Amino acid sequence: QVQLRESGGGSVQPGDSLRLSCAFSGRTSSRENMGWFRRPPGKDREFVASIYWNGSRAYYADSVKGRFTISRVNAENTVYLEMNSLKPEDTAVYYCAAGGWINIKSYSYWGQGTQVTVSS
């Protein structure tokens, strides 16, 4: 079992930055690939970014490439999502997930989510 808890969401203006954190725990959690997903208002959950268990590889959705950065510090049991140049269309509930790669169905464990609102 892997437990996940997101934090760092909030309300910001377009162009601002925000960093989300995901604290993970569980016997095998440091050896799991991790991902970030989001659910915009009225839409399905979508892939944002993922990172290998050892941080050696990362993958991004085209919509966030060049603006968002995923990273992890296994010694701190934390995965981060650094979000820069935020746009109103980035407004969503952001979820941390473990155990998969890109496909949402490949993930076994999910956090409860944290709200990000981008508005002027």
Short mmCIF file of N, CA and C in Angstrom, two decimals:
data_model
loop_
_atom_site.label_atom_id
_atom_site.label_comp_id
_atom_site.label_asym_id
_atom_site.label_seq_id
_atom_site.Cartn_x
_atom_site.Cartn_y
_atom_site.Cartn_z
N GLN A 1 0.83 -1.20 0.00
CA GLN A 1 0.00 0.00 0.00
C GLN A 1 0.86 1.25 0.00
N VAL A 2 0.40 2.24 -0.74
CA VAL A 2 1.06 3.54 -0.79
C VAL A 2 0.04 4.61 -0.42
N GLN A 3 0.41 5.48 0.49
CA GLN A 3 -0.46 6.60 0.86
C GLN A 3 0.11 7.89 0.29
N LEU A 4 -0.77 8.74 -0.19
CA LEU A 4 -0.38 9.99 -0.83
C LEU A 4 -1.19 11.15 -0.26
N ARG A 5 -0.53 12.29 -0.08
CA ARG A 5 -1.23 13.47 0.40
C ARG A 5 -0.66 14.70 -0.27
N GLU A 6 -1.52 15.41 -1.01
CA GLU A 6 -1.11 16.61 -1.73
C GLU A 6 -1.26 17.85 -0.85
N SER A 7 -0.45 18.86 -1.16
CA SER A 7 -0.57 20.16 -0.51
C SER A 7 0.00 21.22 -1.43
N GLY A 8 -0.28 22.48 -1.11
CA GLY A 8 0.29 23.58 -1.87
C GLY A 8 -0.64 24.27 -2.84
N GLY A 9 -1.87 23.78 -2.95
CA GLY A 9 -2.81 24.43 -3.86
C GLY A 9 -3.23 25.80 -3.34
N GLY A 10 -3.92 26.56 -4.19
CA GLY A 10 -4.39 27.87 -3.78
C GLY A 10 -4.92 28.65 -4.95
N SER A 11 -5.19 29.92 -4.71
CA SER A 11 -5.69 30.82 -5.74
C SER A 11 -4.60 31.81 -6.12
N VAL A 12 -4.30 31.89 -7.41
CA VAL A 12 -3.25 32.79 -7.91
C VAL A 12 -3.75 33.50 -9.14
N GLN A 13 -2.94 34.47 -9.59
CA GLN A 13 -3.29 35.23 -10.79
C GLN A 13 -2.54 34.66 -12.00
N PRO A 14 -3.04 34.91 -13.20
CA PRO A 14 -2.32 34.46 -14.41
C PRO A 14 -0.89 34.96 -14.41
N GLY A 15 0.03 34.08 -14.78
CA GLY A 15 1.45 34.42 -14.80
C GLY A 15 2.19 34.08 -13.52
N ASP A 16 1.45 33.80 -12.46
CA ASP A 16 2.07 33.46 -11.18
C ASP A 16 2.62 32.04 -11.20
N SER A 17 3.34 31.71 -10.12
CA SER A 17 3.89 30.38 -9.94
C SER A 17 3.33 29.75 -8.67
N LEU A 18 3.36 28.43 -8.64
CA LEU A 18 2.88 27.68 -7.48
C LEU A 18 3.62 26.35 -7.46
N ARG A 19 3.91 25.85 -6.27
CA ARG A 19 4.54 24.54 -6.17
C ARG A 19 3.67 23.61 -5.34
N LEU A 20 3.29 22.51 -5.95
CA LEU A 20 2.53 21.47 -5.26
C LEU A 20 3.48 20.42 -4.69
N SER A 21 3.11 19.88 -3.55
CA SER A 21 3.88 18.81 -2.94
C SER A 21 2.99 17.59 -2.75
N CYS A 22 3.61 16.43 -2.82
CA CYS A 22 2.90 15.18 -2.57
C CYS A 22 3.76 14.35 -1.63
N ALA A 23 3.31 14.19 -0.40
CA ALA A 23 4.01 13.34 0.55
C ALA A 23 3.54 11.91 0.38
N PHE A 24 4.49 11.00 0.20
CA PHE A 24 4.10 9.60 0.01
C PHE A 24 4.70 8.73 1.11
N SER A 25 4.03 7.64 1.40
CA SER A 25 4.50 6.71 2.41
C SER A 25 4.04 5.31 2.03
N GLY A 26 4.69 4.32 2.61
CA GLY A 26 4.39 2.94 2.27
C GLY A 26 5.69 2.21 2.00
N ARG A 27 5.65 0.92 2.21
CA ARG A 27 6.89 0.12 2.17
C ARG A 27 7.63 0.23 0.84
N THR A 28 6.90 0.27 -0.29
CA THR A 28 7.54 0.30 -1.60
C THR A 28 7.41 1.65 -2.30
N SER A 29 6.95 2.67 -1.59
CA SER A 29 6.61 3.94 -2.26
C SER A 29 7.79 4.58 -2.96
N SER A 30 8.99 4.48 -2.40
CA SER A 30 10.15 5.13 -3.02
C SER A 30 10.56 4.44 -4.31
N ARG A 31 10.02 3.26 -4.60
CA ARG A 31 10.34 2.55 -5.83
C ARG A 31 9.20 2.59 -6.85
N GLU A 32 8.24 3.46 -6.60
CA GLU A 32 7.11 3.59 -7.51
C GLU A 32 7.28 4.82 -8.40
N ASN A 33 6.93 4.67 -9.69
CA ASN A 33 6.81 5.85 -10.53
C ASN A 33 5.67 6.71 -9.98
N MET A 34 5.79 8.02 -10.13
CA MET A 34 4.78 8.93 -9.61
C MET A 34 4.27 9.84 -10.71
N GLY A 35 3.03 10.29 -10.57
CA GLY A 35 2.47 11.18 -11.57
C GLY A 35 1.58 12.23 -10.95
N TRP A 36 1.37 13.28 -11.73
CA TRP A 36 0.40 14.31 -11.38
C TRP A 36 -0.69 14.31 -12.46
N PHE A 37 -1.91 14.40 -12.01
CA PHE A 37 -3.07 14.51 -12.90
C PHE A 37 -3.89 15.70 -12.42
N ARG A 38 -4.84 16.12 -13.26
CA ARG A 38 -5.73 17.20 -12.84
C ARG A 38 -7.12 17.01 -13.43
N ARG A 39 -8.11 17.55 -12.72
CA ARG A 39 -9.49 17.50 -13.20
C ARG A 39 -10.00 18.92 -13.31
N PRO A 40 -10.02 19.50 -14.53
CA PRO A 40 -10.58 20.85 -14.70
C PRO A 40 -12.09 20.83 -14.44
N PRO A 41 -12.68 21.96 -14.15
CA PRO A 41 -14.13 22.01 -13.88
C PRO A 41 -14.93 21.46 -15.05
N GLY A 42 -15.79 20.51 -14.77
CA GLY A 42 -16.66 19.96 -15.79
C GLY A 42 -15.99 19.01 -16.77
N LYS A 43 -14.74 18.64 -16.52
CA LYS A 43 -14.02 17.77 -17.44
C LYS A 43 -13.50 16.53 -16.73
N ASP A 44 -13.00 15.58 -17.52
CA ASP A 44 -12.43 14.36 -16.96
C ASP A 44 -11.02 14.62 -16.44
N ARG A 45 -10.57 13.71 -15.59
CA ARG A 45 -9.21 13.79 -15.10
C ARG A 45 -8.23 13.58 -16.25
N GLU A 46 -7.14 14.37 -16.28
CA GLU A 46 -6.17 14.29 -17.36
C GLU A 46 -4.75 14.24 -16.85
N PHE A 47 -3.89 13.65 -17.65
CA PHE A 47 -2.47 13.50 -17.31
C PHE A 47 -1.78 14.86 -17.35
N VAL A 48 -0.87 15.11 -16.39
CA VAL A 48 -0.07 16.34 -16.37
C VAL A 48 1.41 16.00 -16.53
N ALA A 49 1.94 15.15 -15.65
CA ALA A 49 3.37 14.82 -15.69
C ALA A 49 3.61 13.55 -14.89
N SER A 50 4.71 12.86 -15.21
CA SER A 50 5.09 11.67 -14.46
C SER A 50 6.60 11.61 -14.35
N ILE A 51 7.08 10.86 -13.37
CA ILE A 51 8.51 10.75 -13.13
C ILE A 51 8.85 9.34 -12.69
N TYR A 52 9.99 8.83 -13.20
CA TYR A 52 10.45 7.50 -12.82
C TYR A 52 10.72 7.44 -11.32
N TRP A 53 10.75 6.22 -10.78
CA TRP A 53 10.95 6.03 -9.34
C TRP A 53 12.27 6.64 -8.87
N ASN A 54 13.29 6.65 -9.75
CA ASN A 54 14.59 7.19 -9.34
C ASN A 54 14.84 8.59 -9.89
N GLY A 55 13.83 9.19 -10.49
CA GLY A 55 13.96 10.55 -11.00
C GLY A 55 14.72 10.67 -12.30
N SER A 56 15.06 9.56 -12.94
CA SER A 56 15.92 9.60 -14.12
C SER A 56 15.19 10.02 -15.40
N ARG A 57 13.86 9.97 -15.38
CA ARG A 57 13.10 10.31 -16.57
C ARG A 57 11.79 10.95 -16.17
N ALA A 58 11.36 11.93 -16.96
CA ALA A 58 10.08 12.59 -16.71
C ALA A 58 9.36 12.79 -18.04
N TYR A 59 8.04 12.89 -17.96
CA TYR A 59 7.22 13.05 -19.16
C TYR A 59 6.12 14.04 -18.85
N TYR A 60 5.80 14.90 -19.85
CA TYR A 60 4.84 15.96 -19.63
C TYR A 60 3.75 15.98 -20.69
N ALA A 61 2.59 16.43 -20.30
CA ALA A 61 1.54 16.71 -21.27
C ALA A 61 1.96 17.93 -22.08
N ASP A 62 1.57 17.99 -23.36
CA ASP A 62 1.94 19.11 -24.21
C ASP A 62 1.45 20.45 -23.64
N SER A 63 0.33 20.42 -22.96
CA SER A 63 -0.26 21.66 -22.45
C SER A 63 0.56 22.31 -21.34
N VAL A 64 1.45 21.54 -20.70
CA VAL A 64 2.23 22.10 -19.59
C VAL A 64 3.73 22.08 -19.86
N LYS A 65 4.13 21.47 -20.97
CA LYS A 65 5.56 21.34 -21.29
C LYS A 65 6.21 22.72 -21.36
N GLY A 66 7.35 22.87 -20.67
CA GLY A 66 8.06 24.14 -20.65
C GLY A 66 7.61 25.08 -19.53
N ARG A 67 6.47 24.76 -18.90
CA ARG A 67 5.97 25.60 -17.80
C ARG A 67 5.99 24.85 -16.47
N PHE A 68 5.74 23.55 -16.49
CA PHE A 68 5.69 22.75 -15.27
C PHE A 68 6.91 21.85 -15.19
N THR A 69 7.36 21.59 -13.96
CA THR A 69 8.48 20.68 -13.74
C THR A 69 8.13 19.73 -12.60
N ILE A 70 8.25 18.43 -12.87
CA ILE A 70 8.04 17.42 -11.84
C ILE A 70 9.39 16.97 -11.31
N SER A 71 9.47 16.76 -10.00
CA SER A 71 10.71 16.29 -9.38
C SER A 71 10.35 15.48 -8.15
N ARG A 72 11.33 14.78 -7.63
CA ARG A 72 11.10 14.01 -6.41
C ARG A 72 12.36 13.94 -5.58
N VAL A 73 12.17 13.84 -4.27
CA VAL A 73 13.27 13.64 -3.33
C VAL A 73 12.87 12.44 -2.48
N ASN A 74 13.36 11.27 -2.86
CA ASN A 74 12.95 10.06 -2.16
C ASN A 74 13.37 10.07 -0.69
N ALA A 75 14.49 10.71 -0.39
CA ALA A 75 14.93 10.78 1.00
C ALA A 75 13.94 11.55 1.86
N GLU A 76 13.14 12.42 1.22
CA GLU A 76 12.12 13.20 1.93
C GLU A 76 10.72 12.66 1.66
N ASN A 77 10.63 11.56 0.88
CA ASN A 77 9.33 10.98 0.54
C ASN A 77 8.37 12.01 -0.04
N THR A 78 8.87 12.80 -0.98
CA THR A 78 8.06 13.88 -1.54
C THR A 78 8.26 13.98 -3.04
N VAL A 79 7.16 14.22 -3.74
CA VAL A 79 7.16 14.54 -5.16
C VAL A 79 6.63 15.96 -5.31
N TYR A 80 7.25 16.74 -6.19
CA TYR A 80 6.86 18.13 -6.38
C TYR A 80 6.36 18.37 -7.80
N LEU A 81 5.53 19.38 -7.93
CA LEU A 81 5.14 19.89 -9.24
C LEU A 81 5.28 21.41 -9.19
N GLU A 82 6.34 21.89 -9.84
CA GLU A 82 6.58 23.32 -9.93
C GLU A 82 5.82 23.85 -11.13
N MET A 83 4.93 24.81 -10.90
CA MET A 83 4.08 25.33 -11.97
C MET A 83 4.37 26.81 -12.16
N ASN A 84 4.84 27.17 -13.34
CA ASN A 84 5.16 28.56 -13.67
C ASN A 84 4.26 29.06 -14.80
N SER A 85 4.20 30.36 -14.94
CA SER A 85 3.40 30.99 -16.01
C SER A 85 1.99 30.41 -16.05
N LEU A 86 1.36 30.37 -14.91
CA LEU A 86 0.05 29.74 -14.82
C LEU A 86 -0.99 30.49 -15.64
N LYS A 87 -1.91 29.72 -16.21
CA LYS A 87 -2.98 30.25 -17.05
C LYS A 87 -4.33 29.88 -16.44
N PRO A 88 -5.37 30.62 -16.78
CA PRO A 88 -6.70 30.25 -16.26
C PRO A 88 -7.09 28.81 -16.59
N GLU A 89 -6.65 28.30 -17.73
CA GLU A 89 -6.99 26.93 -18.09
C GLU A 89 -6.25 25.88 -17.26
N ASP A 90 -5.32 26.31 -16.41
CA ASP A 90 -4.68 25.38 -15.48
C ASP A 90 -5.53 25.17 -14.23
N THR A 91 -6.62 25.90 -14.11
CA THR A 91 -7.52 25.73 -12.96
C THR A 91 -8.07 24.32 -12.93
N ALA A 92 -7.87 23.65 -11.79
CA ALA A 92 -8.29 22.25 -11.67
C ALA A 92 -8.00 21.75 -10.26
N VAL A 93 -8.54 20.59 -9.97
CA VAL A 93 -8.10 19.84 -8.79
C VAL A 93 -6.93 18.97 -9.24
N TYR A 94 -5.81 19.09 -8.56
CA TYR A 94 -4.60 18.36 -8.92
C TYR A 94 -4.42 17.16 -7.99
N TYR A 95 -4.14 16.01 -8.61
CA TYR A 95 -4.00 14.76 -7.88
C TYR A 95 -2.61 14.17 -8.08
N CYS A 96 -2.08 13.63 -7.03
CA CYS A 96 -0.85 12.86 -7.07
C CYS A 96 -1.21 11.39 -7.16
N ALA A 97 -0.43 10.62 -7.93
CA ALA A 97 -0.72 9.20 -8.09
C ALA A 97 0.57 8.41 -8.13
N ALA A 98 0.49 7.14 -7.77
CA ALA A 98 1.67 6.27 -7.73
C ALA A 98 1.41 4.94 -8.43
N GLY A 99 2.47 4.39 -9.01
CA GLY A 99 2.40 3.04 -9.54
C GLY A 99 2.15 2.90 -11.01
N GLY A 100 2.11 4.01 -11.76
CA GLY A 100 1.85 3.93 -13.19
C GLY A 100 2.85 4.72 -13.98
N TRP A 101 2.43 5.17 -15.20
CA TRP A 101 3.34 6.02 -15.99
C TRP A 101 2.57 7.18 -16.62
N ILE A 102 1.91 6.97 -17.75
CA ILE A 102 1.18 8.04 -18.41
C ILE A 102 -0.32 7.76 -18.38
N ASN A 103 -0.68 6.55 -18.71
CA ASN A 103 -2.09 6.16 -18.76
C ASN A 103 -2.71 6.20 -17.37
N ILE A 104 -3.80 6.92 -17.23
CA ILE A 104 -4.44 7.07 -15.93
C ILE A 104 -4.83 5.72 -15.33
N LYS A 105 -5.19 4.78 -16.18
CA LYS A 105 -5.62 3.47 -15.69
C LYS A 105 -4.45 2.64 -15.16
N SER A 106 -3.22 3.08 -15.41
CA SER A 106 -2.07 2.31 -14.94
C SER A 106 -1.72 2.61 -13.49
N TYR A 107 -2.37 3.62 -12.90
CA TYR A 107 -2.03 4.01 -11.54
C TYR A 107 -2.87 3.29 -10.51
N SER A 108 -2.21 2.84 -9.45
CA SER A 108 -2.88 2.05 -8.43
C SER A 108 -3.29 2.88 -7.22
N TYR A 109 -2.58 3.96 -6.95
CA TYR A 109 -2.81 4.72 -5.71
C TYR A 109 -2.99 6.21 -6.04
N TRP A 110 -3.91 6.83 -5.29
CA TRP A 110 -4.26 8.23 -5.54
C TRP A 110 -4.38 9.01 -4.25
N GLY A 111 -4.01 10.30 -4.33
CA GLY A 111 -4.27 11.20 -3.22
C GLY A 111 -5.66 11.79 -3.33
N GLN A 112 -6.00 12.66 -2.38
CA GLN A 112 -7.33 13.25 -2.33
C GLN A 112 -7.46 14.49 -3.21
N GLY A 113 -6.34 15.07 -3.61
CA GLY A 113 -6.38 16.23 -4.49
C GLY A 113 -6.23 17.54 -3.77
N THR A 114 -5.76 18.56 -4.51
CA THR A 114 -5.63 19.91 -3.99
C THR A 114 -6.07 20.89 -5.09
N GLN A 115 -6.84 21.89 -4.71
CA GLN A 115 -7.43 22.81 -5.68
C GLN A 115 -6.44 23.89 -6.08
N VAL A 116 -6.33 24.12 -7.38
CA VAL A 116 -5.56 25.24 -7.93
C VAL A 116 -6.51 26.10 -8.76
N THR A 117 -6.59 27.38 -8.43
CA THR A 117 -7.45 28.30 -9.17
C THR A 117 -6.60 29.45 -9.69
N VAL A 118 -6.67 29.66 -11.01
CA VAL A 118 -5.92 30.73 -11.66
C VAL A 118 -6.93 31.72 -12.24
N SER A 119 -6.96 32.90 -11.67
CA SER A 119 -7.97 33.87 -12.09
C SER A 119 -7.49 35.28 -11.77
N SER A 120 -7.87 36.22 -12.64
CA SER A 120 -7.54 37.62 -12.39
C SER A 120 -8.69 38.32 -11.67
#
